[in-house]
């Protein structure tokens, strides 16, 4: 309460509310920066295993493609396991970042401040409710965009040539989210949904729970229907159809559809990565924008 009261008393000073937000949520800021730094260091460290890991995969090929005895490069194979597991863990962390963001936004950023009365205290001074909410959202949104975007660039760098045997095919859920702008959009959507939940429930724990549930629902729906966000390619051929490893297969061959001698399959080629990324990013930003607008409208309607 002290931090917001101080900000309220000096609300006319530029940056007063912003500094108060930083002080009030200092612990969350420090933990986020530590997690960001740890992830960045891990990606840089994993990048050093990349070439050895790719050599390990090559050595296990039949026949080996690099002149090494099959699976005899022990160091390379060890690097392969470290690299594969580490990249998988970081991809998962990046693809699920919206969940802690949503819970924190609903519980601590908005819900707890309304529950404790610190927000109302600021509003009775020179900080307008709209300005209070704008700063509450703008500051973490900027940090989330910069932090998540920076990790995406490091992740793409650490993935190297994107060997699917090491880092997963481009359409795997965690790999897809952690290699494009959709990860940033998920984080921003989680922030907006959390803020809206905080304003609706006005209590920390219920708001955090609802924000988390809404984020899980959004994430699950988009993952389930991702294949429908862009038109697929259909291929029909006689006999057995073979698609490239990079194909995101949506349907499997069904000889009965075109007669016993023909098979038909629909899929997304790797060239559909960016269209799918941009469509999903647009949907998430639309959700974020709608939730943000609803939060401001609800705040205005609830004012005395």
CSV table of N, CA and C in Angstrom, one decimal, residues 46-131:
chain,number,residue,atom,x,y,z
A,46,UNK,N,23.8,-24.4,-24.6
A,46,UNK,CA,23.4,-25.5,-25.4
A,46,UNK,C,23.9,-25.4,-26.9
A,47,UNK,N,24.0,-24.1,-27.3
A,47,UNK,CA,24.5,-23.9,-28.6
A,47,UNK,C,25.9,-24.5,-28.8
A,48,UNK,N,26.6,-24.5,-27.8
A,48,UNK,CA,28.0,-25.0,-27.9
A,48,UNK,C,28.0,-26.5,-28.1
A,49,UNK,N,26.9,-27.2,-27.8
A,49,UNK,CA,26.7,-28.6,-28.0
A,49,UNK,C,26.2,-29.0,-29.4
A,50,UNK,N,25.7,-27.9,-30.1
A,50,UNK,CA,25.0,-28.2,-31.4
A,50,UNK,C,25.7,-29.0,-32.4
A,51,UNK,N,26.9,-28.5,-32.7
A,51,UNK,CA,27.7,-29.2,-33.8
A,51,UNK,C,28.0,-30.7,-33.3
A,52,UNK,N,28.4,-30.9,-32.1
A,52,UNK,CA,28.7,-32.2,-31.6
A,52,UNK,C,27.4,-33.1,-31.6
A,53,UNK,N,26.3,-32.5,-31.3
A,53,UNK,CA,25.0,-33.2,-31.3
A,53,UNK,C,24.7,-33.7,-32.7
A,54,UNK,N,24.8,-32.8,-33.7
A,54,UNK,CA,24.6,-33.1,-35.1
A,54,UNK,C,25.5,-34.2,-35.6
A,55,UNK,N,26.8,-34.1,-35.1
A,55,UNK,CA,27.7,-35.2,-35.4
A,55,UNK,C,27.3,-36.5,-34.9
A,56,UNK,N,26.7,-36.5,-33.7
A,56,UNK,CA,26.2,-37.7,-33.0
A,56,UNK,C,25.1,-38.4,-33.8
A,57,UNK,N,24.2,-37.5,-34.3
A,57,UNK,CA,23.1,-38.0,-35.1
A,57,UNK,C,23.6,-38.6,-36.4
A,58,UNK,N,24.6,-37.9,-37.0
A,58,UNK,CA,25.1,-38.4,-38.2
A,58,UNK,C,25.9,-39.7,-38.0
A,59,UNK,N,26.6,-39.8,-36.9
A,59,UNK,CA,27.3,-41.0,-36.7
A,59,UNK,C,26.4,-42.2,-36.5
A,60,UNK,N,25.2,-42.0,-36.1
A,60,UNK,CA,24.3,-43.1,-35.9
A,60,UNK,C,23.5,-43.4,-37.1
A,61,UNK,N,23.8,-42.7,-38.2
A,61,UNK,CA,23.0,-43.0,-39.4
A,61,UNK,C,23.5,-44.3,-40.0
A,62,UNK,N,22.8,-44.8,-41.0
A,62,UNK,CA,23.1,-46.0,-41.7
A,62,UNK,C,23.1,-45.8,-43.2
A,63,UNK,N,24.2,-45.7,-43.8
A,63,UNK,CA,25.6,-45.7,-43.2
A,63,UNK,C,25.9,-44.3,-42.6
A,64,UNK,N,26.9,-44.2,-41.8
A,64,UNK,CA,27.3,-42.9,-41.2
A,64,UNK,C,27.6,-41.9,-42.3
A,65,UNK,N,27.2,-40.7,-42.1
A,65,UNK,CA,27.4,-39.7,-43.2
A,65,UNK,C,28.6,-38.8,-43.0
A,66,UNK,N,29.3,-39.0,-41.9
A,66,UNK,CA,30.5,-38.1,-41.6
A,66,UNK,C,31.8,-38.9,-41.5
A,67,UNK,N,31.8,-40.2,-41.9
A,67,UNK,CA,33.0,-41.0,-41.9
A,67,UNK,C,33.3,-41.6,-40.5
A,68,UNK,N,32.5,-41.3,-39.5
A,68,UNK,CA,32.7,-41.9,-38.2
A,68,UNK,C,32.2,-43.3,-38.1
A,69,UNK,N,32.7,-44.1,-37.3
A,69,UNK,CA,32.1,-45.4,-37.1
A,69,UNK,C,30.7,-45.3,-36.5
A,70,UNK,N,29.8,-46.1,-36.9
A,70,UNK,CA,28.4,-46.0,-36.5
A,70,UNK,C,28.3,-45.9,-35.0
A,71,UNK,N,27.8,-44.8,-34.5
A,71,UNK,CA,27.5,-44.6,-33.0
A,71,UNK,C,28.8,-44.8,-32.2
A,72,UNK,N,29.9,-44.6,-32.8
A,72,UNK,CA,31.2,-44.7,-32.0
A,72,UNK,C,31.6,-43.4,-31.4
A,73,UNK,N,31.1,-42.3,-31.8
A,73,UNK,CA,31.5,-41.0,-31.3
A,73,UNK,C,30.8,-40.8,-29.9
A,74,UNK,N,31.4,-41.3,-28.9
A,74,UNK,CA,30.8,-41.3,-27.6
A,74,UNK,C,30.5,-39.8,-27.1
A,75,UNK,N,31.5,-39.0,-27.3
A,75,UNK,CA,31.3,-37.6,-26.9
A,75,UNK,C,30.2,-36.9,-27.7
A,76,UNK,N,30.1,-37.2,-29.0
A,76,UNK,CA,29.1,-36.6,-29.8
A,76,UNK,C,27.7,-37.1,-29.3
A,77,UNK,N,27.6,-38.4,-29.0
A,77,UNK,CA,26.3,-38.9,-28.6
A,77,UNK,C,25.9,-38.4,-27.3
A,78,UNK,N,26.8,-38.2,-26.4
A,78,UNK,CA,26.5,-37.6,-25.1
A,78,UNK,C,26.0,-36.1,-25.3
A,79,UNK,N,26.7,-35.4,-26.2
A,79,UNK,CA,26.3,-34.1,-26.5
A,79,UNK,C,24.9,-34.1,-27.1
A,80,UNK,N,24.6,-35.1,-27.9
A,80,UNK,CA,23.3,-35.2,-28.5
A,80,UNK,C,22.2,-35.3,-27.5
A,81,UNK,N,22.4,-36.1,-26.4
A,81,UNK,CA,21.4,-36.2,-25.4
A,81,UNK,C,21.2,-34.9,-24.6
A,82,UNK,N,22.3,-34.3,-24.3
A,82,UNK,CA,22.2,-33.0,-23.5
A,82,UNK,C,21.5,-32.0,-24.4
A,83,UNK,N,21.9,-31.9,-25.6
A,83,UNK,CA,21.3,-30.9,-26.5
A,83,UNK,C,19.8,-31.1,-26.7
A,84,UNK,N,19.5,-32.3,-27.0
A,84,UNK,CA,18.1,-32.7,-27.3
A,84,UNK,C,17.2,-32.4,-26.1
A,85,UNK,N,17.6,-32.9,-24.9
A,85,UNK,CA,16.8,-32.7,-23.7
A,85,UNK,C,16.7,-31.2,-23.3
A,86,UNK,N,17.9,-30.5,-23.4
A,86,UNK,CA,17.9,-29.1,-23.0
A,86,UNK,C,17.0,-28.3,-23.9
A,87,UNK,N,17.1,-28.5,-25.2
A,87,UNK,CA,16.3,-27.7,-26.2
A,87,UNK,C,14.8,-28.0,-26.0
A,88,UNK,N,14.5,-29.2,-25.8
A,88,UNK,CA,13.1,-29.6,-25.6
A,88,UNK,C,12.5,-28.9,-24.3
A,89,UNK,N,13.3,-28.9,-23.2
A,89,UNK,CA,12.9,-28.3,-22.0
A,89,UNK,C,12.6,-26.8,-22.2
A,90,UNK,N,13.5,-26.1,-22.8
A,90,UNK,CA,13.4,-24.7,-23.0
A,90,UNK,C,12.3,-24.4,-24.0
A,91,UNK,N,12.1,-25.2,-25.0
A,91,UNK,CA,10.9,-25.0,-25.9
A,91,UNK,C,9.6,-25.1,-25.2
A,92,UNK,N,9.5,-26.1,-24.3
A,92,UNK,CA,8.3,-26.2,-23.5
A,92,UNK,C,8.1,-25.0,-22.6
A,93,UNK,N,9.2,-24.6,-21.9
A,93,UNK,CA,9.0,-23.4,-21.1
A,93,UNK,C,8.6,-22.2,-21.8
A,94,UNK,N,9.1,-21.9,-23.0
A,94,UNK,CA,8.7,-20.8,-23.8
A,94,UNK,C,7.2,-20.9,-24.3
A,95,UNK,N,6.8,-22.1,-24.6
A,95,UNK,CA,5.5,-22.3,-25.1
A,95,UNK,C,4.4,-22.2,-24.1
A,96,UNK,N,4.8,-22.4,-22.8
A,96,UNK,CA,3.9,-22.3,-21.7
A,96,UNK,C,4.0,-21.0,-20.8
A,97,UNK,N,4.7,-20.0,-21.4
A,97,UNK,CA,4.9,-18.8,-20.6
A,97,UNK,C,3.7,-18.1,-20.2
A,98,UNK,N,2.6,-18.2,-21.0
A,98,UNK,CA,1.4,-17.4,-20.8
A,98,UNK,C,0.7,-17.8,-19.5
A,99,UNK,N,0.9,-19.1,-19.0
A,99,UNK,CA,0.2,-19.5,-17.9
A,99,UNK,C,0.6,-18.8,-16.6
A,100,UNK,N,1.9,-18.8,-16.2
A,100,UNK,CA,2.3,-18.0,-15.1
A,100,UNK,C,2.0,-16.5,-15.2
A,101,UNK,N,2.1,-16.0,-16.4
A,101,UNK,CA,1.8,-14.6,-16.7
A,101,UNK,C,0.4,-14.3,-16.4
A,102,UNK,N,-0.5,-15.1,-16.9
A,102,UNK,CA,-2.0,-14.9,-16.6
A,102,UNK,C,-2.3,-15.0,-15.2
A,103,UNK,N,-1.8,-16.0,-14.5
A,103,UNK,CA,-2.1,-16.2,-13.1
A,103,UNK,C,-1.6,-15.0,-12.3
A,104,UNK,N,-0.3,-14.5,-12.6
A,104,UNK,CA,0.2,-13.4,-11.9
A,104,UNK,C,-0.6,-12.1,-12.1
A,105,UNK,N,-0.9,-11.9,-13.4
A,105,UNK,CA,-1.7,-10.7,-13.8
A,105,UNK,C,-3.0,-10.6,-13.0
A,106,UNK,N,-3.7,-11.8,-13.0
A,106,UNK,CA,-5.0,-11.8,-12.4
A,106,UNK,C,-4.9,-11.7,-10.9
A,107,UNK,N,-3.9,-12.4,-10.3
A,107,UNK,CA,-3.8,-12.5,-8.8
A,107,UNK,C,-3.1,-11.3,-8.2
A,108,UNK,N,-1.9,-11.1,-8.6
A,108,UNK,CA,-1.1,-10.0,-8.0
A,108,UNK,C,-1.2,-8.7,-8.6
A,109,UNK,N,-1.1,-8.6,-9.9
A,109,UNK,CA,-1.1,-7.3,-10.6
A,109,UNK,C,-2.4,-6.5,-10.4
A,110,UNK,N,-3.5,-7.2,-10.5
A,110,UNK,CA,-4.8,-6.5,-10.5
A,110,UNK,C,-5.7,-7.0,-9.3
A,111,UNK,N,-5.9,-8.3,-9.2
A,111,UNK,CA,-6.8,-8.8,-8.1
A,111,UNK,C,-6.4,-8.4,-6.7
A,112,UNK,N,-5.2,-8.6,-6.4
A,112,UNK,CA,-4.7,-8.3,-5.0
A,112,UNK,C,-4.8,-6.8,-4.7
A,113,UNK,N,-4.5,-6.0,-5.7
A,113,UNK,CA,-4.6,-4.5,-5.4
A,113,UNK,C,-6.0,-4.0,-5.2
A,114,UNK,N,-6.9,-4.6,-5.9
A,114,UNK,CA,-8.3,-4.3,-5.7
A,114,UNK,C,-8.8,-4.8,-4.4
A,115,UNK,N,-8.4,-6.1,-4.1
A,115,UNK,CA,-8.8,-6.7,-2.8
A,115,UNK,C,-8.3,-5.9,-1.6
A,116,UNK,N,-7.1,-5.5,-1.7
A,116,UNK,CA,-6.5,-4.8,-0.5
A,116,UNK,C,-6.8,-3.3,-0.5
A,117,UNK,N,-7.4,-2.8,-1.5
A,117,UNK,CA,-7.8,-1.3,-1.5
A,117,UNK,C,-6.7,-0.4,-2.0
A,118,UNK,N,-5.6,-0.9,-2.4
A,118,UNK,CA,-4.5,0.0,-2.8
A,118,UNK,C,-4.8,0.7,-4.1
A,119,UNK,N,-5.5,0.1,-5.0
A,119,UNK,CA,-5.9,0.7,-6.2
A,119,UNK,C,-6.9,1.9,-5.9
A,120,UNK,N,-7.9,1.6,-5.1
A,120,UNK,CA,-8.8,2.7,-4.8
A,120,UNK,C,-8.1,3.9,-4.1
A,121,UNK,N,-7.1,3.6,-3.3
A,121,UNK,CA,-6.4,4.7,-2.6
A,121,UNK,C,-5.7,5.6,-3.7
A,122,UNK,N,-5.1,4.9,-4.7
A,122,UNK,CA,-4.5,5.7,-5.8
A,122,UNK,C,-5.5,6.5,-6.5
A,123,UNK,N,-6.7,6.0,-6.7
A,123,UNK,CA,-7.7,6.7,-7.5
A,123,UNK,C,-8.2,7.9,-6.8
A,124,UNK,N,-8.2,7.9,-5.5
A,124,UNK,CA,-8.7,9.1,-4.7
A,124,UNK,C,-7.7,10.3,-4.8
A,125,UNK,N,-6.5,10.0,-5.2
A,125,UNK,CA,-5.5,11.1,-5.4
A,125,UNK,C,-5.5,11.6,-6.8
A,126,UNK,N,-4.4,11.7,-7.4
A,126,UNK,CA,-4.3,12.3,-8.7
A,126,UNK,C,-4.0,11.3,-9.8
A,127,UNK,N,-4.2,10.0,-9.5
A,127,UNK,CA,-4.0,9.0,-10.5
A,127,UNK,C,-5.4,8.5,-10.9
A,128,UNK,N,-5.7,8.7,-12.2
A,128,UNK,CA,-7.0,8.3,-12.7
A,128,UNK,C,-7.0,6.8,-12.8
A,129,UNK,N,-8.2,6.1,-12.7
A,129,UNK,CA,-8.3,4.7,-12.9
A,129,UNK,C,-7.7,4.2,-14.3
A,130,UNK,N,-8.1,5.0,-15.3
A,130,UNK,CA,-7.6,4.6,-16.6
A,130,UNK,C,-6.1,4.6,-16.7
A,131,UNK,N,-5.5,5.7,-16.1
A,131,UNK,CA,-4.1,5.8,-16.2
A,131,UNK,C,-3.4,4.7,-15.3
